[in-house]
Each structure stands twice: as structure tokens, then as C-alpha cells.
PDB file of C-alpha atoms in Angstrom:
ATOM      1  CA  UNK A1331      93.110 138.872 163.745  1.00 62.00           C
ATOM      2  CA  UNK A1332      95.699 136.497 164.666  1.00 90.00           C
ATOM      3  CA  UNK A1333      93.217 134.357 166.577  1.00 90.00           C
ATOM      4  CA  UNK A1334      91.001 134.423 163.075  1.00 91.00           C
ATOM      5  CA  UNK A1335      93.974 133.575 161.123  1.00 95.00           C
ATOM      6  CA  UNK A1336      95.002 130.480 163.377  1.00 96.00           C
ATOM      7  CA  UNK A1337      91.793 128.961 163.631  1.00 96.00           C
ATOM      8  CA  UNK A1338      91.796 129.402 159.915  1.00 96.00           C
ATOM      9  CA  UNK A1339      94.903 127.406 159.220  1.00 97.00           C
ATOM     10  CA  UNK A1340      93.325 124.304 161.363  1.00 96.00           C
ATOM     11  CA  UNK A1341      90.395 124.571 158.981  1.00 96.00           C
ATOM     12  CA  UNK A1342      92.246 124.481 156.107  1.00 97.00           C
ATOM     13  CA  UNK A1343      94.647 121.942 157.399  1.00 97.00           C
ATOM     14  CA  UNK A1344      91.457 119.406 157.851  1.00 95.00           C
ATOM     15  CA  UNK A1345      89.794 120.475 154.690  1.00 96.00           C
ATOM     16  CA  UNK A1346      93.314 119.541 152.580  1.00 97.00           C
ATOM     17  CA  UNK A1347      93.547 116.567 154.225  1.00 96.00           C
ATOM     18  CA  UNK A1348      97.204 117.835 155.738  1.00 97.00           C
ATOM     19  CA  UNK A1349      97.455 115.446 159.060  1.00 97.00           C
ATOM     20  CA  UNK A1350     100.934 116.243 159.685  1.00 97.00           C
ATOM     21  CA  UNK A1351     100.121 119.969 159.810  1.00 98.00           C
ATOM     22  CA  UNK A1352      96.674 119.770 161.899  1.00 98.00           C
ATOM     23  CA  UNK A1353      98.465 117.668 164.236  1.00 97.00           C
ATOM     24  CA  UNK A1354     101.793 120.491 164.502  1.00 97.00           C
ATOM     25  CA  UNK A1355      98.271 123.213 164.658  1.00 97.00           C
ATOM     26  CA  UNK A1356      97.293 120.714 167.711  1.00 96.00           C
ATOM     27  CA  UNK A1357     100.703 120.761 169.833  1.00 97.00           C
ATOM     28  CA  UNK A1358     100.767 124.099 169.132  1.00 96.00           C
ATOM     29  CA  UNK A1359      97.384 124.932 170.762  1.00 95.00           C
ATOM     30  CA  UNK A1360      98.551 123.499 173.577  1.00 95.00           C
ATOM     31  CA  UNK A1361     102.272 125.012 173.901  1.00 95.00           C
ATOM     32  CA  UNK A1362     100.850 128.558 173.460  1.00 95.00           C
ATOM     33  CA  UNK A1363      97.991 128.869 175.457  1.00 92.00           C
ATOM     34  CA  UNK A1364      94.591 128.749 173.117  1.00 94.00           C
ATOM     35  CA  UNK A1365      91.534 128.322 174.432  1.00 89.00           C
ATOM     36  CA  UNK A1366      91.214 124.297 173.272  1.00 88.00           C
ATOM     37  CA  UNK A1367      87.511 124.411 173.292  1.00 83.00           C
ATOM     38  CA  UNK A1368      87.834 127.587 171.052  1.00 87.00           C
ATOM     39  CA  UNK A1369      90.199 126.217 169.138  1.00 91.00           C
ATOM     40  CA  UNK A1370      88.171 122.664 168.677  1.00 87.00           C
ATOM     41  CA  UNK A1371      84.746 123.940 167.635  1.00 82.00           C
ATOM     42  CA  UNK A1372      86.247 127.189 165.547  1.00 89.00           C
ATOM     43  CA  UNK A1373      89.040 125.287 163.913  1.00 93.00           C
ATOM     44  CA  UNK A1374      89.152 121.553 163.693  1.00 90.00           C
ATOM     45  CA  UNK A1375      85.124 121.630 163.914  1.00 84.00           C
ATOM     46  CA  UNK A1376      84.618 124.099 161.268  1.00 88.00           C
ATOM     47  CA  UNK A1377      87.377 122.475 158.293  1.00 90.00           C
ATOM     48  CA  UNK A1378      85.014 118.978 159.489  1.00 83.00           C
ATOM     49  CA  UNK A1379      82.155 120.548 158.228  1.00 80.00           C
ATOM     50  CA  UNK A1380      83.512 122.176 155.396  1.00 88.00           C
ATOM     51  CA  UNK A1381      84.641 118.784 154.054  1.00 84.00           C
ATOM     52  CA  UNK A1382      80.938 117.558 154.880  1.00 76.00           C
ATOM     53  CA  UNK A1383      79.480 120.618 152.917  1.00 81.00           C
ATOM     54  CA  UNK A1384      82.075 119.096 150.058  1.00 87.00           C
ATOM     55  CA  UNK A1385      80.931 115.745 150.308  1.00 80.00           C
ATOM     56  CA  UNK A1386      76.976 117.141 149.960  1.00 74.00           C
ATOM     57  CA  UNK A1387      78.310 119.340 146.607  1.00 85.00           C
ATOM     58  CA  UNK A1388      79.955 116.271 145.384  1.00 87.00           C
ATOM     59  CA  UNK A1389      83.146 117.853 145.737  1.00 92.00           C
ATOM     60  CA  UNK A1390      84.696 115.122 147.759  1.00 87.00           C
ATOM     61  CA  UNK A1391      83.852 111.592 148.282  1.00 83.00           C
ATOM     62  CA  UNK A1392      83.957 108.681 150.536  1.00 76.00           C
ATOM     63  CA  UNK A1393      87.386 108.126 151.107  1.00 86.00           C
ATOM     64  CA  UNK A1394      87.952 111.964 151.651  1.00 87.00           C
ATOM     65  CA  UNK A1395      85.129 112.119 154.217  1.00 80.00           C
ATOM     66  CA  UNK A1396      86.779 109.497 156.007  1.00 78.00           C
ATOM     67  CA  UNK A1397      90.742 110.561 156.088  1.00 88.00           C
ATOM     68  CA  UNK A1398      89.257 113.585 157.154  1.00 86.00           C
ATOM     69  CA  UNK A1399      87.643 112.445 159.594  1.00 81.00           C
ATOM     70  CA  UNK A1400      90.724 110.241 160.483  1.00 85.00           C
ATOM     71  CA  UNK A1401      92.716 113.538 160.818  1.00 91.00           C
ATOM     72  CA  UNK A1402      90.595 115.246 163.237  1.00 87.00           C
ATOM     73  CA  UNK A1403      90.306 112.131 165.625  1.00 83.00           C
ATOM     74  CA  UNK A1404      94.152 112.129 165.680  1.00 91.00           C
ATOM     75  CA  UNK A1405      94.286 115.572 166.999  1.00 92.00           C
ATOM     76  CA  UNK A1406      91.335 115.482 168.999  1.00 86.00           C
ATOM     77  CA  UNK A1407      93.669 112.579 170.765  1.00 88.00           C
ATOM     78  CA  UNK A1408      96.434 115.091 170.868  1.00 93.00           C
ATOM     79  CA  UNK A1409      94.071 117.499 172.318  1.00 89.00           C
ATOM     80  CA  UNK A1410      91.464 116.231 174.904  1.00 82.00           C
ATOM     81  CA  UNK A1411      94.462 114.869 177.159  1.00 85.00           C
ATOM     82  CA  UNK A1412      95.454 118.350 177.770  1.00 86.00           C
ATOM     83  CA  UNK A1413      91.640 119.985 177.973  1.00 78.00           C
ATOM     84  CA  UNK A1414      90.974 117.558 180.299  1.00 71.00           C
ATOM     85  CA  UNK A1415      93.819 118.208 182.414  1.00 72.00           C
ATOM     86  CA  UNK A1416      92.932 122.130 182.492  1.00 66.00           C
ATOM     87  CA  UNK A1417      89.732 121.390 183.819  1.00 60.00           C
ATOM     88  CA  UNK A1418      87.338 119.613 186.394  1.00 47.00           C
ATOM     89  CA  UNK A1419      88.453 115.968 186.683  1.00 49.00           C
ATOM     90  CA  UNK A1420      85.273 114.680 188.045  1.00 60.00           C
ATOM     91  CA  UNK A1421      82.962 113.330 185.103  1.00 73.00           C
ATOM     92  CA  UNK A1422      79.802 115.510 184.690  1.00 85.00           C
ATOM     93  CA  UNK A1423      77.568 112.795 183.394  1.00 92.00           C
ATOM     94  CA  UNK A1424      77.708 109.883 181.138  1.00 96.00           C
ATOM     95  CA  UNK A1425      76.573 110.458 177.608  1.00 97.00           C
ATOM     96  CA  UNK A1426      76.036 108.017 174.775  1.00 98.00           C
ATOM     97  CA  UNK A1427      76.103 108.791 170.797  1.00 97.00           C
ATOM     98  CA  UNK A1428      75.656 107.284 167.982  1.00 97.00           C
ATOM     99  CA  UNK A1429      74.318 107.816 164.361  1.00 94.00           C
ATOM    100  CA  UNK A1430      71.066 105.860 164.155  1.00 95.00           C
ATOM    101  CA  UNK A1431      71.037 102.269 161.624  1.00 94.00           C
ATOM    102  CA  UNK A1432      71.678 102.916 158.099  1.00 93.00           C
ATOM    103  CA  UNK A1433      73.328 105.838 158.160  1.00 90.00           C
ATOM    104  CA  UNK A1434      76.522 105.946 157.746  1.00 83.00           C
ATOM    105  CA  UNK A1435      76.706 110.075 158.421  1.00 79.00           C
ATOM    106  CA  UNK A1436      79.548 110.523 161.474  1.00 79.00           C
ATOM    107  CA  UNK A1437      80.710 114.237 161.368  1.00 76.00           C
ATOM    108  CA  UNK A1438      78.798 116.429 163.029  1.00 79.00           C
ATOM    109  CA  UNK A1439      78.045 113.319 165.827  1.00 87.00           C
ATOM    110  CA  UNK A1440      81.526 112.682 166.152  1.00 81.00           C
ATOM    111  CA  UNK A1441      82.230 116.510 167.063  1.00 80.00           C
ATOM    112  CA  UNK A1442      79.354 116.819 169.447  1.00 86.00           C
ATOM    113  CA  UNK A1443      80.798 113.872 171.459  1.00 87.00           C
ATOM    114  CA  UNK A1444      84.659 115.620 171.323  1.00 79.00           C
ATOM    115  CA  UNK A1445      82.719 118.871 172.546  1.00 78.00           C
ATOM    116  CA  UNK A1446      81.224 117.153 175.711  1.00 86.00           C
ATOM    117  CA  UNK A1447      84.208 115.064 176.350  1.00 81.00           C
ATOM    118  CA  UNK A1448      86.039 118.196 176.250  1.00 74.00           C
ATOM    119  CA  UNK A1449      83.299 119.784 178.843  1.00 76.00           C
ATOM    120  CA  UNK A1450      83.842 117.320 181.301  1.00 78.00           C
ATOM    121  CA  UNK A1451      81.123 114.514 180.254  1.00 88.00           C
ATOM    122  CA  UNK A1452      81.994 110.428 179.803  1.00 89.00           C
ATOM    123  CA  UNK A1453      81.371 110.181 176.125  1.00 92.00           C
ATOM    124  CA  UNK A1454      80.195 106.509 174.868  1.00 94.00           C
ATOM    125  CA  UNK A1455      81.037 106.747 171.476  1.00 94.00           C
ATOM    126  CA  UNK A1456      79.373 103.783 169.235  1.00 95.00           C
ATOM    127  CA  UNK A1457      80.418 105.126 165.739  1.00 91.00           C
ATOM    128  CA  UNK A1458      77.501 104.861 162.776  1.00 92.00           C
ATOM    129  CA  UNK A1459      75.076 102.766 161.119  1.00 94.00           C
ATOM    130  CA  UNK A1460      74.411 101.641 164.895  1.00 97.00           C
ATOM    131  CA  UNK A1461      70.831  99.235 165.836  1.00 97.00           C
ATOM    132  CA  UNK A1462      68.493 101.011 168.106  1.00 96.00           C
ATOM    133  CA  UNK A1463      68.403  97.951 170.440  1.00 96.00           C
ATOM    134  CA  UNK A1464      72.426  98.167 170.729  1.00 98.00           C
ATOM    135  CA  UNK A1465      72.118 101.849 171.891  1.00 98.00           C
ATOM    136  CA  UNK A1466      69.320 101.326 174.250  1.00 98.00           C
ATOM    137  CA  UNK A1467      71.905  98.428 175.644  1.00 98.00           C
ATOM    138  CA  UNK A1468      75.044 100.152 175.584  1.00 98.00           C
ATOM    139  CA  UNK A1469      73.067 103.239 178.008  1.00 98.00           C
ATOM    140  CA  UNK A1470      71.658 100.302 180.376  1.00 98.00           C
ATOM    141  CA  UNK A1471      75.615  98.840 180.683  1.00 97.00           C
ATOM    142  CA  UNK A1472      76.937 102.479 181.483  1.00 96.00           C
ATOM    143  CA  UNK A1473      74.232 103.953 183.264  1.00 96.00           C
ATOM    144  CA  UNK A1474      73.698 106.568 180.840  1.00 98.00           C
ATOM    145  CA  UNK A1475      72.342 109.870 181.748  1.00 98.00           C
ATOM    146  CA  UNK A1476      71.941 110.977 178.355  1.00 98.00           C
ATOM    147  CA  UNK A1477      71.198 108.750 174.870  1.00 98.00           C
ATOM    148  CA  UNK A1478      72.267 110.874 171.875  1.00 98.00           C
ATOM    149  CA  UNK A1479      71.431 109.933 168.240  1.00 97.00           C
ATOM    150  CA  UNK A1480      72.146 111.521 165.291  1.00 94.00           C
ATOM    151  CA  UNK A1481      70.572 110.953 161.865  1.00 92.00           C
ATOM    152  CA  UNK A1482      71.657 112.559 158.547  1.00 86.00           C
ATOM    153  CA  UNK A1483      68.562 111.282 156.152  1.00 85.00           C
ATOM    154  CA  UNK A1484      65.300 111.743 156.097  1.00 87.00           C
ATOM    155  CA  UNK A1485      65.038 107.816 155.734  1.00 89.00           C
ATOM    156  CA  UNK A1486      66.779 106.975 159.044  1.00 92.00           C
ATOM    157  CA  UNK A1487      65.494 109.580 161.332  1.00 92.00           C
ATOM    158  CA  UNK A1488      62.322 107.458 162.532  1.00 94.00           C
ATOM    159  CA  UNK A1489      65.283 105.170 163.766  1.00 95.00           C
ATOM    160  CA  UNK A1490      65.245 107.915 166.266  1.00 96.00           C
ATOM    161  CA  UNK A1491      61.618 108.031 167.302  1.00 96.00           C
ATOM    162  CA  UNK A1492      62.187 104.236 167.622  1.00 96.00           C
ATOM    163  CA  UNK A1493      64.440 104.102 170.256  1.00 97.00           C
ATOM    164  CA  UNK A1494      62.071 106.155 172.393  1.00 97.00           C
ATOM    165  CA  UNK A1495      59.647 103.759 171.511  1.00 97.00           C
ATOM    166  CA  UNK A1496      61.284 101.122 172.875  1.00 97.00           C
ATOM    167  CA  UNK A1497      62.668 102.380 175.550  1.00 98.00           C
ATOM    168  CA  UNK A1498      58.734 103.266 176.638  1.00 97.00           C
ATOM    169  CA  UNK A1499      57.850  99.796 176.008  1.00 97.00           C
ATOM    170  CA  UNK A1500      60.941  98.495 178.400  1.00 97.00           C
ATOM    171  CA  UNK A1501      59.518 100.781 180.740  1.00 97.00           C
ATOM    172  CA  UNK A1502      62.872 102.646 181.319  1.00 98.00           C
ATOM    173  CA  UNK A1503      62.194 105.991 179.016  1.00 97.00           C
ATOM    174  CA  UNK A1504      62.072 107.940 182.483  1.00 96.00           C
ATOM    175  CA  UNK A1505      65.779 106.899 183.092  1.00 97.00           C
ATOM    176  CA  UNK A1506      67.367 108.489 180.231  1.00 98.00           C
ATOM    177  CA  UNK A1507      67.465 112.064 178.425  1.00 98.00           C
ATOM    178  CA  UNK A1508      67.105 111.541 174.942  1.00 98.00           C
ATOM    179  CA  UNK A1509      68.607 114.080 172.693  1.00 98.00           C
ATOM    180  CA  UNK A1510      68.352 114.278 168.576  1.00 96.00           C
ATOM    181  CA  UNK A1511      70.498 115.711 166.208  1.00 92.00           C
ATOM    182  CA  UNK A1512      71.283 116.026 162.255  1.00 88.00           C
ATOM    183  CA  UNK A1513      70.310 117.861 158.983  1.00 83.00           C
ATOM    184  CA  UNK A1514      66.755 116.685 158.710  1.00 88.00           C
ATOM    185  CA  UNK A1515      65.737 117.082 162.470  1.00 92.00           C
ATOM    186  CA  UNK A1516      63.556 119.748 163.377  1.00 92.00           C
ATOM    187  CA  UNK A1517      61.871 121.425 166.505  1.00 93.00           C
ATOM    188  CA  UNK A1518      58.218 119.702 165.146  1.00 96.00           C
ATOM    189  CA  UNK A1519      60.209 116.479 165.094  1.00 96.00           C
ATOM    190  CA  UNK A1520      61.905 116.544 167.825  1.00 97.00           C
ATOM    191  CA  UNK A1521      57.906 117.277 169.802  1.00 96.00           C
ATOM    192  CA  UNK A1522      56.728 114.198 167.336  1.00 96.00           C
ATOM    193  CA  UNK A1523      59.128 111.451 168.661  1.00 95.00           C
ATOM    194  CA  UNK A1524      59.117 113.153 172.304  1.00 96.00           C
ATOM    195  CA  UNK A1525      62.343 113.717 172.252  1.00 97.00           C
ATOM    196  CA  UNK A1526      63.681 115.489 175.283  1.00 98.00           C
ATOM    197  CA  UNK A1527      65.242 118.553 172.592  1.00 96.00           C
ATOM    198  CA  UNK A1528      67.694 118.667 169.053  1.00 94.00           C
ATOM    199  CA  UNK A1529      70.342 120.902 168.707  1.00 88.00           C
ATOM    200  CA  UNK A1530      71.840 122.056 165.313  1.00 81.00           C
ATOM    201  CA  UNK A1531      75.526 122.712 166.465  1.00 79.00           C
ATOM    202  CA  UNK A1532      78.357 120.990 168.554  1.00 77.00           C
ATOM    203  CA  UNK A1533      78.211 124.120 171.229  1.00 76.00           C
ATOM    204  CA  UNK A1534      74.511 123.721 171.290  1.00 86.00           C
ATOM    205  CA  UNK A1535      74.538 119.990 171.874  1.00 90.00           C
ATOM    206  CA  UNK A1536      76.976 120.563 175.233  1.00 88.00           C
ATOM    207  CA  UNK A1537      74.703 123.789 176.575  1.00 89.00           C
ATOM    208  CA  UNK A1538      71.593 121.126 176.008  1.00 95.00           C
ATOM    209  CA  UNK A1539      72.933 118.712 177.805  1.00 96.00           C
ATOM    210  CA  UNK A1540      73.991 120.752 180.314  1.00 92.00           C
ATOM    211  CA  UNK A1541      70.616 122.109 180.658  1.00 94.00           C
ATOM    212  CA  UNK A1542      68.834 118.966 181.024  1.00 96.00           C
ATOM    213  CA  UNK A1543      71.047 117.701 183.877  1.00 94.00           C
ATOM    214  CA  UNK A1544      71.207 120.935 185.418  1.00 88.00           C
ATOM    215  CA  UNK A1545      75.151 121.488 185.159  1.00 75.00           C
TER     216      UNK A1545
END
């Protein structure tokens, strides 16, 4: 019950827009012991998505969507340092995200990439509203294992079969896993643009991962 409750108050802490107390929920994760990546996807992850559920029922608006957004990236900062210090130090693989051109939809991307930072991966993230070609380049630069894209509209989600286009017409789609994510995507989709899979949740997007690189 306490565990419930705790995770609770980080939720609610994100979804009032109350920095100062996520962040004393944050230090306090860390001083008593929580499991971080519990305490990540179960609190911090869960008020993110409540406030993007709230955004959807017009509820809240722009600016909220941001500060939130702005909160959890504050204690994610206040977080990670610690996670990664309880765990392997060696990076797992080398991962980069981004929400495809035109959409401006950040959440749920911004939360997979703190959940495979947290699991050991080098996270590349390049933020929204990002050009296909400047993804494709950005993987190239880092050596990329995996090329995530998310994609909140039914309108921008061909911006993700495009980048597998392209990178089949460079000649280099062999050298990346290419992983799809956001409300509209879909299992059929995902088979259309050949797409190596889609997951629906932060936890799901780390075991994928993991899966396709055999971790």
C-alpha cells in the first residue's frame, strides 16, 4: 500500500504541475531505496500521461503539456545519475528517438528514451517535429543500433514508413533496427512500412529493444 501511495504522490505531483515536490519525490527515491525504474515508469511516467490524456480531453493545453513535461525532465536529471550508478556501466547499445516532422507530440517518446537510458542504452534524443533525413543522419554520426520514431497523428505517421524508405534507397536499412511507436500505430502498420516492431508502452519499448539486439 505504501508503495501504491508513493508512486501516487509522483503522479499527482506531475499532473499539478508541483516541480518543487516531484523533485523532493525524486531525492527521496533515491535516499530510501525504491526501485528507480519502478518508480520512473509507475510514478513520473504515469502523472506524464495523465497530463497527455488531459491535453486529448481539452483539459489542459499547450503550455501545461510543456511545464509538465519540463518537470519530469528535471527529475529524470535528478534520477538517471543514480540508476545509472546502481547498474551496468557499460552502454548496451546506442538508440536514437525522435517524434517524426510535424508533430509536435513528445510524451510518451520522451519516456521511452528515459526508460532505456535508465536500462543501460545511449539514448540520442532529437526532441519533435524532427526531418526524416536528420534522423537517418544523426544514426549514421552515432552508429546507431536502433532508429526510434514516434508519431502521434494519423497525418505524420507515413513520416515513419519514409525513413525506411530512404534508408532502403541509401542502401543502409540492414544497418539499423527500426522501431515505431505512438497512438495511431498498429501491428498492420508496423508489417506495412516494414518496420522491425511498435510497442504501445515505455516498458515495452526497452523489452523490444532488448529483444532485437539480443540483450
Amino acid at each position: 500500500m505504501a508503495q501504491k501511495q508513493f508512486y501516487g504522490d509522483i503522479s499527482d505531483a506531475i499532473v499539478n504541475l508541483d516541480k518543487e515536490k516531484a523533485i523532493e519525490l525524486a531525492k527521496r527515491a533515491i535516499t530510501e531505496k525504491w526501485n528507480l525504474l519502478e518508480v520512473i515508469e509507475k510514478g513520473y511516467g504515469d502523472g506524464i500521461r495523465r497530463i497527455g490524456d488531459l491535453w486529448e480531453e481539452g483539459e489542459f493545453f499547450l503550455p501545461e503539456l510543456m511545464l509538465g513535461g519540463n518537470i519530469m525532465q528535471e527529475s529524470m536529471d535528478i534520477l538517471l545519475p543514480s540508476l545509472k550508478e546502481s547498474g551496468a556501466s557499460a552502454s548496451i547499445g546506442v538508440v536514437v528517438i525522435a517524434t517524426i516532422e510535424g508533430d509536435i507530440h513528445s510524451i510518451g517518446k520522451t519516456i521511452v528514451g528515459t526508460m532505456l537510458s535508465a536500462n543501460g542504452f545511449d539514448v540520442y534524443d532529437l526532441g519533435a517535429d524532427v526531418p526524416a533525413e536528420k534522423i537517418i543522419e544523426t544514426a549514421v554520426e552515432k552508429n546507431a543500433d536502433v532508429i526510434g520514431v514516434s508519431a502521434l497523428l494519423t497525418t505524420t505517421m507515413f513520416g515513419q514508413k519514409k525513413i525506411i524508405d530512404i534508408l532502403e534507397d541509401k542502401g543502409i536499412r540492414n544497418k539499423f533496427k527500426v522501431i515505431i511507436g505512438g497512438a495511431p500505430v498498429t501491428k498492420e502498420w508496423t508489417e506495412e512500412c516494414k518496420a522491425d516492431g511498435f510497442a504501445g508502452s515505455a516498458v515495452g519499448a526497452v523489452k523490444l529493444v532488448k529483444n532485437l539486439l539480443n540483450k
